[in-house]
Every structure is written in C-alpha cells, then in structure tokens.
Coordinates of C-alpha atoms in Angstrom, one line a residue:
M1 CA 0.0 0.0 0.0
Y2 CA 1.1 3.6 -0.7
F3 CA -0.3 6.7 1.0
R4 CA 0.4 10.3 0.2
L5 CA -0.1 13.3 2.5
V6 CA -0.7 16.6 0.6
T7 CA -0.4 19.5 3.0
H8 CA 0.0 23.3 3.2
G9 CA 2.7 22.8 5.8
G10 CA 6.4 23.8 5.8
D11 CA 9.7 22.7 7.1
D12 CA 9.0 23.6 10.7
P13 CA 8.7 22.0 14.2
F14 CA 4.9 21.5 13.8
W15 CA 5.0 19.5 10.6
A16 CA 8.1 17.5 11.7
V17 CA 5.7 15.9 14.3
V18 CA 3.1 15.1 11.6
K19 CA 5.7 13.6 9.5
K20 CA 7.1 11.5 12.4
G21 CA 3.6 10.1 13.0
M22 CA 3.2 9.2 9.4
I23 CA 6.6 7.5 9.3
D24 CA 6.0 5.5 12.5
A25 CA 2.6 4.2 11.3
A26 CA 3.9 3.4 7.8
E27 CA 6.7 1.3 9.4
F28 CA 4.3 -0.4 11.8
Y29 CA 1.8 -1.4 9.0
G30 CA 4.5 -2.1 6.4
C31 CA 3.3 0.6 4.0
K32 CA 5.0 3.3 1.9
A33 CA 4.1 6.9 2.5
D34 CA 5.3 10.4 1.5
I35 CA 4.3 13.9 2.6
D36 CA 4.2 17.1 0.5
L37 CA 5.0 20.3 2.4
C38 CA 3.8 23.1 0.2
G39 CA 4.7 26.1 2.4
G40 CA 1.3 27.8 2.3
D41 CA 1.2 27.9 -1.5
L42 CA -2.3 26.8 -2.5
A43 CA -1.5 26.6 -6.2
L44 CA 1.5 24.4 -5.5
Q45 CA -0.5 22.2 -3.1
Q46 CA -3.2 21.7 -5.7
K47 CA -0.6 20.8 -8.3
R48 CA 1.0 18.3 -5.9
F49 CA -2.5 16.8 -5.2
Q50 CA -3.3 16.3 -8.9
E51 CA 0.1 14.7 -9.4
A52 CA -0.7 12.4 -6.5
V53 CA -4.1 11.5 -7.9
A54 CA -2.4 10.5 -11.2
M55 CA -0.2 8.1 -9.3
K56 CA -3.3 6.2 -8.1
P57 CA -2.1 5.7 -4.5
T58 CA -4.0 3.6 -2.0
A59 CA -5.4 6.9 -0.5
I60 CA -4.5 10.6 -0.1
A61 CA -4.7 12.5 3.1
L62 CA -5.3 16.1 2.3
V63 CA -5.2 19.4 4.2
I64 CA -8.5 20.9 3.1
N65 CA -7.8 24.6 3.6
D66 CA -9.9 26.3 1.0
P67 CA -13.3 25.9 -0.6
S68 CA -11.7 25.5 -4.1
W69 CA -10.7 21.9 -3.1
A70 CA -14.2 20.6 -3.5
P71 CA -14.2 19.9 -7.2
L72 CA -10.7 18.5 -7.2
V73 CA -11.5 16.1 -4.4
Q74 CA -14.7 15.0 -6.1
D75 CA -12.7 14.4 -9.3
A76 CA -10.3 12.2 -7.4
L77 CA -13.1 10.2 -5.9
D78 CA -14.7 9.8 -9.2
R79 CA -11.4 8.4 -10.5
G80 CA -11.3 5.8 -7.7
V81 CA -8.7 7.5 -5.5
P82 CA -9.9 7.7 -1.9
V83 CA -9.4 11.2 -0.3
F84 CA -9.9 12.1 3.3
G85 CA -9.1 15.3 5.3
I86 CA -6.4 15.9 7.9
N87 CA -5.4 18.9 10.0
N88 CA -7.9 21.3 8.2
D89 CA -11.4 20.7 7.0
W90 CA -13.9 22.8 5.0
P91 CA -17.7 22.5 5.3
G92 CA -19.3 20.8 2.3
N93 CA -16.1 19.2 0.9
P94 CA -16.9 15.7 -0.4
R95 CA -13.9 14.1 1.4
L96 CA -14.6 10.7 2.9
F97 CA -13.8 11.6 6.6
Y98 CA -11.7 13.9 8.7
I99 CA -8.8 13.5 11.1
G100 CA -8.0 16.6 13.1
Q101 CA -9.1 19.2 15.5
N102 CA -12.5 20.9 15.8
E103 CA -11.1 24.3 15.2
V104 CA -14.0 26.4 16.3
R105 CA -14.3 24.6 19.6
A106 CA -10.5 24.8 20.1
G107 CA -10.6 28.6 19.4
Y108 CA -13.4 29.0 22.0
V109 CA -11.4 27.0 24.6
I110 CA -8.2 29.1 24.3
G111 CA -10.1 32.4 24.0
K112 CA -12.1 31.7 27.2
R113 CA -8.9 30.8 29.1
I114 CA -7.0 33.9 27.9
F115 CA -9.8 36.4 28.5
E116 CA -10.7 34.9 31.9
T117 CA -7.1 35.3 32.9
G118 CA -7.1 39.0 31.8
I119 CA -10.3 39.7 33.6
K120 CA -8.9 38.2 36.8
K121 CA -5.9 40.6 36.4
G122 CA -8.2 43.6 36.3
I123 CA -8.2 44.3 32.5
D124 CA -11.3 46.3 31.5
P125 CA -12.8 44.4 28.6
E126 CA -14.2 47.6 27.1
K127 CA -10.7 49.0 26.8
A128 CA -9.0 45.7 25.8
H129 CA -7.5 45.1 22.3
L130 CA -7.0 41.6 20.9
V131 CA -4.6 40.8 18.0
M132 CA -4.7 37.4 16.3
P133 CA -1.6 36.9 14.1
V134 CA -2.1 34.3 11.3
E135 CA 0.5 32.8 8.9
V136 CA -1.9 32.4 6.0
P137 CA -4.8 34.9 6.0
G138 CA -8.0 33.3 4.8
A139 CA -6.9 29.7 5.4
A140 CA -9.5 27.4 7.0
Y141 CA -7.6 26.9 10.3
G142 CA -7.3 30.6 11.0
V143 CA -10.9 31.5 9.9
Q144 CA -12.4 28.7 12.1
R145 CA -10.2 29.3 15.1
S146 CA -10.8 33.0 15.1
Q147 CA -14.6 32.3 15.0
G148 CA -14.3 30.4 18.3
I149 CA -12.0 33.0 19.8
L150 CA -14.4 35.8 18.8
K151 CA -17.4 33.9 20.3
A152 CA -15.5 33.9 23.6
A153 CA -14.5 37.6 23.2
E154 CA -18.2 38.5 22.7
E155 CA -19.1 36.7 25.9
Y156 CA -16.5 38.6 27.8
G157 CA -17.4 42.0 26.3
I158 CA -14.2 42.4 24.2
K159 CA -15.0 44.3 21.1
S160 CA -11.7 45.6 19.7
Y161 CA -9.7 43.1 17.7
E162 CA -7.6 42.6 14.6
I163 CA -6.5 39.6 12.6
M164 CA -3.0 40.3 11.6
D165 CA -1.1 39.0 8.5
A166 CA 2.1 37.5 9.9
G167 CA 3.6 37.0 6.4
G168 CA 3.7 33.3 5.8
L169 CA 5.5 30.3 7.3
E170 CA 9.1 31.7 7.6
M171 CA 9.7 32.0 11.3
T172 CA 12.0 35.1 11.2
T173 CA 9.4 37.0 9.1
V174 CA 6.6 36.1 11.5
E175 CA 8.6 37.2 14.5
Q176 CA 9.5 40.5 12.9
R177 CA 5.9 41.2 11.9
I178 CA 4.5 40.4 15.3
T179 CA 7.2 42.6 17.0
A180 CA 6.4 45.5 14.7
Y181 CA 2.7 45.2 15.4
L182 CA 3.2 45.2 19.2
L183 CA 5.5 48.3 19.0
A184 CA 2.9 50.1 16.8
H185 CA -0.1 49.1 18.9
P186 CA 0.7 49.7 22.6
E187 CA -3.0 49.3 23.3
T188 CA -2.7 45.5 22.8
T189 CA -3.8 43.6 25.9
F190 CA -4.3 40.1 24.4
I191 CA -2.5 38.2 21.7
I192 CA -3.6 34.8 20.4
G193 CA -1.6 33.2 17.6
L194 CA -3.9 31.4 15.2
G195 CA -1.2 28.9 14.1
G196 CA 1.7 27.0 15.4
I197 CA 4.4 29.4 14.0
T198 CA 2.7 32.6 15.1
T199 CA 2.3 31.1 18.6
D200 CA 5.9 29.9 18.6
R201 CA 7.3 33.3 17.7
T202 CA 5.0 35.3 20.1
T203 CA 7.3 35.0 23.1
A204 CA 10.4 36.3 21.2
A205 CA 8.2 39.1 19.8
L206 CA 7.1 40.1 23.2
K207 CA 10.7 40.2 24.4
N208 CA 11.7 42.2 21.4
A209 CA 8.9 44.7 22.1
G210 CA 10.2 45.1 25.7
K211 CA 7.2 43.4 27.4
K212 CA 7.5 41.6 30.7
P213 CA 6.0 38.2 31.3
G214 CA 2.2 38.5 31.7
E215 CA 2.1 42.2 30.6
I216 CA 0.2 41.1 27.5
I217 CA -1.9 38.0 28.0
A218 CA -0.8 35.6 25.3
G219 CA -1.8 32.2 24.0
G220 CA -2.3 30.2 20.9
F221 CA -2.0 26.8 19.3
D222 CA 0.4 23.9 19.2
T223 CA 3.4 23.0 21.3
C224 CA 6.4 24.1 19.3
P225 CA 9.7 24.8 21.1
G226 CA 9.2 28.6 21.4
T227 CA 5.7 28.1 22.8
L228 CA 7.0 25.7 25.5
T229 CA 9.7 28.3 26.4
G230 CA 7.0 31.0 26.7
L231 CA 4.9 28.8 29.0
K232 CA 7.8 28.1 31.3
E233 CA 8.9 31.8 31.4
G234 CA 5.4 33.2 31.9
Y235 CA 5.0 34.9 28.6
M236 CA 2.4 32.5 27.4
E237 CA -0.7 31.7 29.5
A238 CA -1.8 28.6 27.6
T239 CA -1.9 26.9 24.2
I240 CA -4.0 24.3 22.5
D241 CA -2.3 21.0 21.6
Q242 CA -4.0 19.5 18.5
Q243 CA -1.8 16.4 19.0
Q244 CA -0.6 16.5 15.4
Y245 CA 1.4 13.3 15.7
L246 CA -1.9 11.6 15.7
Q247 CA -2.9 13.3 12.5
G248 CA 0.1 11.8 10.7
Y249 CA -0.2 8.5 12.4
F250 CA -4.0 8.0 11.9
A251 CA -3.7 9.2 8.3
I252 CA -1.9 5.9 7.6
V253 CA -4.0 3.8 10.0
C254 CA -7.3 5.0 8.7
G255 CA -6.2 4.9 5.1
Y256 CA -5.2 1.2 5.7
L257 CA -8.5 0.4 7.4
Y258 CA -10.5 2.1 4.6
A259 CA -8.6 0.1 2.0
W260 CA -9.1 -3.1 4.0
A261 CA -12.8 -2.8 5.0
G262 CA -14.2 0.6 4.1
F263 CA -14.0 2.1 7.6
M264 CA -14.6 5.8 7.6
P265 CA -13.8 7.2 11.1
N266 CA -14.0 10.9 12.0
I267 CA -11.4 11.6 14.7
D268 CA -11.0 14.7 16.8
T269 CA -7.4 14.8 17.8
G270 CA -7.3 18.2 19.5
G271 CA -8.5 20.7 22.0
Y272 CA -6.0 19.7 24.7
L273 CA -5.2 22.7 26.8
V274 CA -1.6 23.0 27.9
D275 CA -0.3 25.5 30.5
K276 CA 2.6 25.6 32.9
N277 CA 1.0 22.9 35.1
T278 CA 0.6 20.4 32.3
I279 CA 3.7 21.0 30.3
G280 CA 5.8 18.1 31.6
I281 CA 4.6 15.4 29.2
I282 CA 4.9 17.7 26.3
E283 CA 8.5 18.6 27.2
K284 CA 9.4 14.9 27.5
Y285 CA 8.2 14.0 24.1
S286 CA 8.7 17.2 22.1
P287 CA 12.4 16.5 21.3
L288 CA 11.4 13.1 19.9
H289 CA 8.9 14.8 17.5
V290 CA 6.0 13.1 19.1
R291 CA 4.4 16.0 21.0

C-alpha cells in the first residue's frame, strides 16, 4: 500500500511531528508513505494533489484549507482515488472523513482561558484590544479558530480586535511582523496566535517589544519549542495542543482500514489545553517529534 499526505505545511517543528507520526505508522503497518509540504502555496498544493491522484495511491490524506478543493476532491473520488481530510477541513467538501481538530471549539477554549485570565488581572474588557496573528490569511484553520475566539470575546465583552497577516511560514518574518505590530499598537492587551508558528514566535516578539511576562496575556495553538519556552517563562498563558502526531499516524492507520474494509472514522485529535502545570509530558516527548 502507498499513501500520500498533501499539506500546506512547511519545514518547521509542527510539521516535523506530523511527518514523524506518518513514518511511524507506515513502518508499523508495512506501508509506503510520502508527505508534500507546500509552504502555504495553495496553487502548488493543488498541483501536488493532482500529481498524487495521477499516481493512483491507496489513498490521499489532504489538508483541506480552501473551498476550491471541493471539485478537485470530487474528481479524485470519481477516478477511484480515496481522499480524506487531515489537519484542516472545510464544510461541504466531499472528502470521505476527517482526522484533526474541531477548530471552532478549540478557538473558543483558548479564547475563554486567555480572556478569563485577563479579567482576573483587572483588565477592563471595554478597553481591551486583541490581536490574532495568522500565517496564511483566509486559510481554514485561521478562519475557524478565530470564529471560536471571537465567540469567547463576545461573551467577555471584548469588542476591539484585529486579525494580523504574519507574512507566511518563515519564522523570522513572522517574529519581525508580530514585533512590529506590538510596537505600533501599545493598546494591545491580548495576543492569540492562530497557528503554530505565530504562537511559537510570540514569546520572542514580546521580548523584542520590551514586554514583561504577563504584561500582555498571550496564548495560541500547538506546542512548538518557542511556545514551550514561553509557557515556562510566563510569557504564554496557555496553548491548545491538537496532537498532530496523531494526524500523521492516523492518516496511515485510517487509510489502511479504509482500503481493507471501508472504515470511515472521523477523529477529533485536538482541544487539549496546555499550561505551565501540564507542560511536563509535552517537554518529555517534544524532542522526539511526538508531542
């Protein structure tokens, strides 16, 4: 059996964990598997997908990060190539099933934790300002996570917010853009990175901007090294772990089970809240590209 993962990811700590999960499962099940990391380039990702379809693999695991995927996925299914979603999903896409995080729910969970912490510290919600940096504006993960965060913001009476373009997946660029935003917007009281890279670079950006731990209440998504540092040093309040190793691992397992007996499981891998009190297990396995 041969499986292909076609993703919008890049050469970064988050996707190294997805890849490790894929490799481990492929070895366990005696399969072959490859992963495409397209760096946020939708046109390239769709090109790689069509190339993969032409190869007639056992199945394709696809990051569905845009509504334009629907006809391409349907065409693949019509040609007898099974396609299922991982990591990102989009309503109405004809994919067979989905393995990943419920993004709206995860956004609500982290938003509630961040805003509750701010209120306890005496922040006036009517004067508060929230910024949400995102690597790829308009991508499904950022849109859906921000919906959950803004639902929590509404409940806490926070009205001022901005979704900020962090400039892609290159970590230096992301750090520079977040730093520049913080320097230009001293009214910022909350920052929630919408992706793993923006969350990872938030601690460095806060330091660059001369902020002390906890001066701006910060949180986000995933458990990349910079995020773990921020949790330990008090710059980050909490983060959501979508347990992406499972996305890579279950992509192979579920593809295998579908090919064997037509199983179509939907698996929610995420929503696990990590803070300074629960960081231990993450630190233990992060160097192994498992957490």
